CSV table of C-alpha atoms in Angstrom, one decimal:
chain,number,residue,atom,x,y,z
A,1,MET,CA,8.3,-0.8,13.9
A,2,SER,CA,6.5,-3.3,14.4
A,3,LYS,CA,2.5,-3.8,12.8
A,4,LEU,CA,1.2,-5.0,16.4
A,5,PRO,CA,2.0,-4.3,19.8
A,6,LYS,CA,4.6,-6.1,21.6
A,7,SER,CA,2.3,-7.7,23.7
A,8,TYR,CA,0.7,-9.6,20.7
A,9,THR,CA,3.7,-10.0,18.4
A,10,PHE,CA,3.5,-13.8,17.4
A,11,ILE,CA,6.2,-15.7,15.4
A,12,ASP,CA,5.4,-15.0,12.1
A,13,LEU,CA,7.2,-17.9,9.7
A,14,SER,CA,6.3,-15.6,6.4
A,15,ASP,CA,8.0,-13.0,7.9
A,16,TYR,CA,11.5,-14.1,8.1
A,17,GLY,CA,13.2,-11.5,5.9
A,18,ARG,CA,11.7,-8.6,8.8
A,19,PRO,CA,15.5,-8.1,10.4
A,20,ILE,CA,17.3,-7.5,7.3
A,21,ALA,CA,14.2,-5.3,5.9
A,22,ARG,CA,14.5,-3.2,8.4
A,23,THR,CA,18.3,-2.9,8.1
A,24,ILE,CA,17.7,-1.8,4.7
A,25,ALA,CA,14.5,0.8,5.9
A,26,LYS,CA,16.9,1.8,8.6
A,27,ALA,CA,19.8,2.5,6.2
A,28,LEU,CA,17.5,4.3,3.7
A,29,LYS,CA,15.3,6.5,6.3
A,30,ASN,CA,17.7,9.8,5.8
A,31,THR,CA,17.7,9.2,2.2
A,32,SER,CA,15.0,10.1,-0.9
A,33,ILE,CA,14.4,7.0,-1.9
A,34,THR,CA,10.8,6.2,-0.8
A,35,PRO,CA,8.5,3.3,-0.1
A,36,VAL,CA,6.6,3.0,-3.9
A,37,GLN,CA,10.6,2.5,-5.0
A,38,VAL,CA,11.5,-0.1,-2.7
A,39,THR,CA,8.4,-1.7,-4.1
A,40,ILE,CA,9.3,-1.4,-7.7
A,41,GLY,CA,12.6,-3.1,-6.5
A,42,PHE,CA,11.1,-5.8,-5.4
A,43,ILE,CA,9.1,-6.2,-8.9
A,44,PHE,CA,12.8,-6.4,-10.6
A,45,SER,CA,13.8,-8.6,-8.0
A,46,GLY,CA,10.6,-11.2,-8.9
A,47,LEU,CA,10.8,-10.2,-13.0
A,48,ILE,CA,14.5,-11.2,-12.6
A,49,ALA,CA,13.5,-14.5,-10.6
A,50,ILE,CA,11.3,-15.3,-13.0
A,51,LEU,CA,13.8,-15.3,-16.2
A,52,CYS,CA,16.1,-17.2,-14.2
A,53,ILE,CA,13.3,-19.6,-13.4
A,54,LEU,CA,13.0,-20.1,-17.9
A,55,ASN,CA,17.0,-19.8,-17.7
A,56,GLY,CA,17.3,-23.2,-15.4
A,57,ASN,CA,19.2,-21.1,-13.2
A,58,PHE,CA,17.0,-22.5,-9.9
A,59,TRP,CA,19.8,-21.3,-7.3
A,60,ALA,CA,19.7,-17.8,-8.8
A,61,ALA,CA,16.4,-17.3,-8.7
A,62,ALA,CA,15.6,-18.8,-5.8
A,63,PHE,CA,18.1,-15.7,-4.3
A,64,PHE,CA,15.7,-13.7,-5.9
A,65,ILE,CA,12.4,-14.4,-5.0
A,66,ILE,CA,13.8,-14.3,-1.1
A,67,LEU,CA,15.1,-10.5,-1.9
A,68,LYS,CA,12.1,-10.4,-3.5
A,69,SER,CA,10.5,-11.1,0.0
A,70,ILE,CA,12.6,-9.3,1.8
A,71,LEU,CA,12.2,-5.7,-0.1
A,72,ASP,CA,8.5,-6.9,0.2
A,73,ALA,CA,8.8,-6.2,4.0
A,74,ALA,CA,11.5,-3.3,3.3
A,75,ASP,CA,8.9,-0.7,1.7
A,76,GLY,CA,6.6,-1.1,4.6
A,77,GLU,CA,9.3,-0.8,7.2
A,78,LEU,CA,10.5,2.4,5.3
A,79,ALA,CA,6.8,3.4,5.5
A,80,ARG,CA,6.8,3.1,9.1
A,81,LEU,CA,10.2,4.3,9.6
A,82,LYS,CA,9.5,8.1,8.0
A,83,ASN,CA,6.1,8.4,9.2
A,84,THR,CA,4.3,8.1,5.7
A,85,PRO,CA,2.0,5.5,5.4
A,86,SER,CA,0.0,5.7,2.6
A,87,TYR,CA,-3.0,3.8,0.6
A,88,THR,CA,-0.7,4.6,-2.6
A,89,GLY,CA,1.6,2.1,-1.0
A,90,ARG,CA,-0.5,-0.5,0.6
A,91,TYR,CA,-2.7,-1.1,-3.1
A,92,PHE,CA,0.7,-0.9,-5.2
A,93,ASP,CA,2.4,-3.9,-3.0
A,94,SER,CA,-0.7,-5.5,-3.0
A,95,VAL,CA,-1.1,-5.4,-6.7
A,96,ALA,CA,2.3,-5.9,-8.0
A,97,ASP,CA,2.3,-9.3,-5.5
A,98,ILE,CA,-0.9,-10.9,-7.2
A,99,ILE,CA,0.9,-10.4,-10.7
A,100,LEU,CA,4.2,-11.6,-10.1
A,101,ASN,CA,2.7,-14.7,-8.4
A,102,LEU,CA,0.7,-15.7,-11.3
A,103,LEU,CA,3.9,-14.9,-13.9
A,104,LEU,CA,6.0,-17.7,-11.3
A,105,LEU,CA,3.2,-20.1,-11.0
A,106,LEU,CA,3.5,-19.3,-16.0
A,107,ALA,CA,7.2,-19.6,-16.0
A,108,ILE,CA,7.0,-22.9,-13.5
A,109,ALA,CA,4.1,-24.5,-15.6
A,110,TYR,CA,6.2,-23.5,-18.7
A,111,ILE,CA,9.4,-25.3,-17.7
A,112,THR,CA,7.5,-28.6,-16.4
A,113,ASN,CA,5.0,-28.3,-18.8
A,114,THR,CA,2.1,-28.2,-16.4
A,115,ASN,CA,-1.5,-28.1,-17.8
A,116,ILE,CA,-2.6,-24.6,-17.4
A,117,ILE,CA,-5.7,-25.5,-15.7
A,118,TYR,CA,-4.1,-26.9,-13.0
A,119,THR,CA,-1.6,-23.8,-12.8
A,120,PHE,CA,-4.5,-21.8,-12.1
A,121,LEU,CA,-6.1,-24.0,-9.5
A,122,ALA,CA,-2.4,-23.4,-7.5
A,123,PHE,CA,-2.7,-19.9,-8.0
A,124,ILE,CA,-6.6,-19.7,-6.9
A,125,GLY,CA,-5.2,-21.8,-4.3
A,126,ILE,CA,-2.2,-19.6,-3.4
A,127,GLN,CA,-4.5,-16.7,-3.4
A,128,LEU,CA,-6.7,-18.1,-1.3
A,129,GLN,CA,-4.1,-19.3,1.1
A,130,GLY,CA,-3.1,-15.8,1.6
A,131,THR,CA,-6.3,-14.2,1.8
A,132,LEU,CA,-7.2,-16.5,4.5
A,133,TYR,CA,-3.7,-15.1,6.7
A,134,ASN,CA,-4.2,-11.5,5.6
A,135,TYR,CA,-7.7,-11.9,6.8
A,136,TYR,CA,-7.0,-12.8,10.4
A,137,TYR,CA,-3.8,-11.0,10.3
A,138,VAL,CA,-5.9,-7.4,9.8
A,139,ILE,CA,-8.4,-8.1,11.9
A,140,LEU,CA,-6.0,-8.9,14.9
A,141,ARG,CA,-4.1,-5.4,13.8
A,142,ASN,CA,-7.5,-3.1,14.0
A,143,GLN,CA,-8.3,-5.4,17.2
A,144,ALA,CA,-5.2,-4.4,18.9
A,145,ASN,CA,-4.7,-1.1,17.8
A,146,GLY,CA,-1.6,-2.0,15.5
A,147,ASP,CA,-1.2,-0.5,12.1
A,148,THR,CA,-4.5,0.3,10.2
A,149,THR,CA,-3.4,0.9,6.6
A,150,SER,CA,-5.0,-2.3,5.7
A,151,ARG,CA,-8.8,-3.0,6.5
A,152,VAL,CA,-10.5,-6.2,7.3
A,153,PHE,CA,-13.4,-4.9,4.3
A,154,GLU,CA,-12.1,-3.1,1.4
A,155,ASN,CA,-15.5,-2.5,0.3
A,156,THR,CA,-15.0,1.6,-0.1
A,157,ILE,CA,-12.6,4.3,-1.5
A,158,PRO,CA,-10.3,5.5,1.2
A,159,THR,CA,-9.2,9.1,1.5
A,160,ALA,CA,-5.5,9.8,0.1
A,161,LEU,CA,-3.4,10.4,3.4
A,162,GLU,CA,-1.2,13.2,3.1
A,163,GLY,CA,1.4,13.4,0.5
A,164,GLU,CA,-0.4,11.4,-1.3
A,165,LYS,CA,-3.0,11.7,-4.6
A,166,GLN,CA,-6.8,10.7,-4.6
A,167,GLU,CA,-6.5,10.1,-7.8
A,168,VAL,CA,-4.0,7.6,-7.8
A,169,VAL,CA,-5.4,6.3,-5.0
A,170,ASN,CA,-8.8,5.8,-6.0
A,171,ARG,CA,-7.4,3.7,-9.7
A,172,LEU,CA,-5.4,1.5,-7.5
A,173,PHE,CA,-8.0,0.6,-5.1
A,174,ALA,CA,-10.2,-0.4,-8.1
A,175,ALA,CA,-7.6,-2.6,-9.2
A,176,TYR,CA,-6.8,-4.0,-5.4
A,177,LYS,CA,-10.8,-4.8,-5.8
A,178,PHE,CA,-10.8,-6.0,-9.8
A,179,LEU,CA,-7.8,-8.6,-8.3
A,180,TYR,CA,-8.5,-9.7,-5.1
A,181,GLY,CA,-12.2,-9.0,-4.5
A,182,LYS,CA,-13.4,-12.6,-5.2
A,183,PHE,CA,-11.0,-13.9,-3.4
A,184,ASP,CA,-12.0,-11.7,-0.3
A,185,ARG,CA,-15.3,-12.1,0.0
A,186,ALA,CA,-14.6,-16.4,-0.7
A,187,ILE,CA,-12.5,-16.3,2.4
A,188,TYR,CA,-15.1,-14.0,4.6
A,189,TRP,CA,-17.8,-16.5,3.2
A,190,LEU,CA,-15.7,-19.1,4.8
A,191,ASP,CA,-15.6,-17.8,7.6
A,192,PRO,CA,-17.6,-14.2,8.5
A,193,THR,CA,-18.0,-14.9,12.0
A,194,ALA,CA,-14.0,-14.1,12.7
A,195,VAL,CA,-14.2,-10.5,12.6
A,196,SER,CA,-16.4,-10.6,15.8
A,197,SER,CA,-14.2,-12.9,17.6
A,198,LYS,CA,-12.0,-12.7,20.6
A,199,LEU,CA,-8.3,-11.6,19.5
A,200,PHE,CA,-6.7,-15.2,18.4
A,201,PRO,CA,-4.1,-16.4,20.5
A,202,ARG,CA,0.0,-16.7,18.9
A,203,TRP,CA,-0.1,-20.0,18.4
A,204,PHE,CA,-2.5,-19.9,15.8
A,205,MET,CA,-1.0,-17.2,14.2
A,206,THR,CA,1.8,-18.5,14.2
A,207,CYS,CA,0.2,-22.0,12.8
A,208,VAL,CA,-1.8,-20.0,9.9
A,209,SER,CA,1.5,-18.0,9.1
A,210,VAL,CA,2.4,-20.2,6.7
A,211,PHE,CA,0.3,-18.9,4.5
A,212,GLY,CA,1.6,-15.8,4.5
A,213,LEU,CA,3.4,-15.2,0.9
A,214,GLY,CA,6.9,-14.7,2.3
A,215,PHE,CA,6.6,-18.5,3.4
A,216,GLN,CA,5.0,-19.3,-0.1
A,217,LEU,CA,7.7,-18.4,-1.4
A,218,PHE,CA,10.1,-20.0,0.8
A,219,ILE,CA,8.9,-23.2,-0.1
A,220,ILE,CA,9.2,-22.2,-3.9
A,221,SER,CA,12.7,-21.1,-3.1
A,222,CYS,CA,13.2,-24.8,-1.5
A,223,MET,CA,11.7,-26.8,-4.3
A,224,LEU,CA,13.6,-25.2,-6.8
A,225,VAL,CA,16.8,-25.8,-5.2
A,226,LEU,CA,16.2,-29.1,-4.2
A,227,ASN,CA,15.1,-29.7,-8.3
A,228,VAL,CA,11.6,-30.6,-7.8
A,229,SER,CA,9.8,-28.0,-9.6
A,230,ASN,CA,7.4,-30.4,-10.9
A,231,TYR,CA,5.7,-30.5,-7.6
A,232,ILE,CA,5.3,-27.4,-7.1
A,233,ILE,CA,2.1,-26.8,-8.5
A,234,PRO,CA,0.3,-30.0,-7.2
A,235,PHE,CA,2.0,-28.8,-3.7
A,236,PHE,CA,0.2,-25.8,-3.3
A,237,ILE,CA,-3.1,-27.6,-4.8
A,238,LEU,CA,-3.2,-29.3,-1.9
A,239,PHE,CA,-1.6,-27.0,0.6
A,240,SER,CA,-5.2,-25.4,0.2
A,241,ALA,CA,-6.9,-28.1,2.2
A,242,LEU,CA,-5.4,-26.6,4.9
A,243,ILE,CA,-7.7,-23.8,4.6
A,244,PHE,CA,-10.5,-25.4,5.8
A,245,LEU,CA,-8.4,-26.6,9.0
A,246,PHE,CA,-6.9,-23.4,10.0
A,247,ILE,CA,-10.8,-22.2,9.6
A,248,THR,CA,-12.1,-24.9,11.7
A,249,LEU,CA,-9.3,-24.4,14.2
A,250,ARG,CA,-9.9,-21.3,14.7
A,251,LYS,CA,-13.9,-21.4,15.3
A,252,ILE,CA,-12.7,-24.4,17.7
A,253,SER,CA,-10.2,-22.6,19.7
A,254,VAL,CA,-11.5,-18.9,19.2
A,255,ALA,CA,-15.3,-18.2,19.9
């Protein structure tokens, strides 16, 4: 099941793992395994990748990074197949992603002796890139009557859906706001009129999808196996310049 109606789907460069994720979700549909358990699975995959980086096993690290990306898509697919959408899963997934992103960059910084300031700048860059992509994607999903578990503005605690506890939603929402709030506000400040614009064209969303977490992880994996890990952190700092290009492009092409 797609997050968008078929007529609005686009080529998502960050979503290369979706076919395998759907296969995994279908295999788990009639089991007792829950989407949250799949999320825990991608957390372990990410942690193994980090350990592989620290030990210099870059091919193994790349494998587990890509596996993490696939499982990151599989939890949502499983939730849609089982018809069990939840804010618990949505926020848990996001909180896990940002923590793993930070740990991944710290591991890369450690093996490359990169200054912590540059590492922090790369982390901010990666999060702003991902936030811009998610901002546009969620706007599109809401306008096109797609999946609405994610909201354009995460300002209020949502009411727990059937099968989840409000207390858990409250805690995960608080963690999400603490970790993502500043990035969300920064992107909204840069492009506040996006929420009232016309539907984004497919080609535009495909371009912006290079900022999706899946594509970011793919770039890191490629740079690891190509033995150019020294350039990963500088790359993502410079890659952030595209944020302004995409926002300008959005304003020109979609009023």
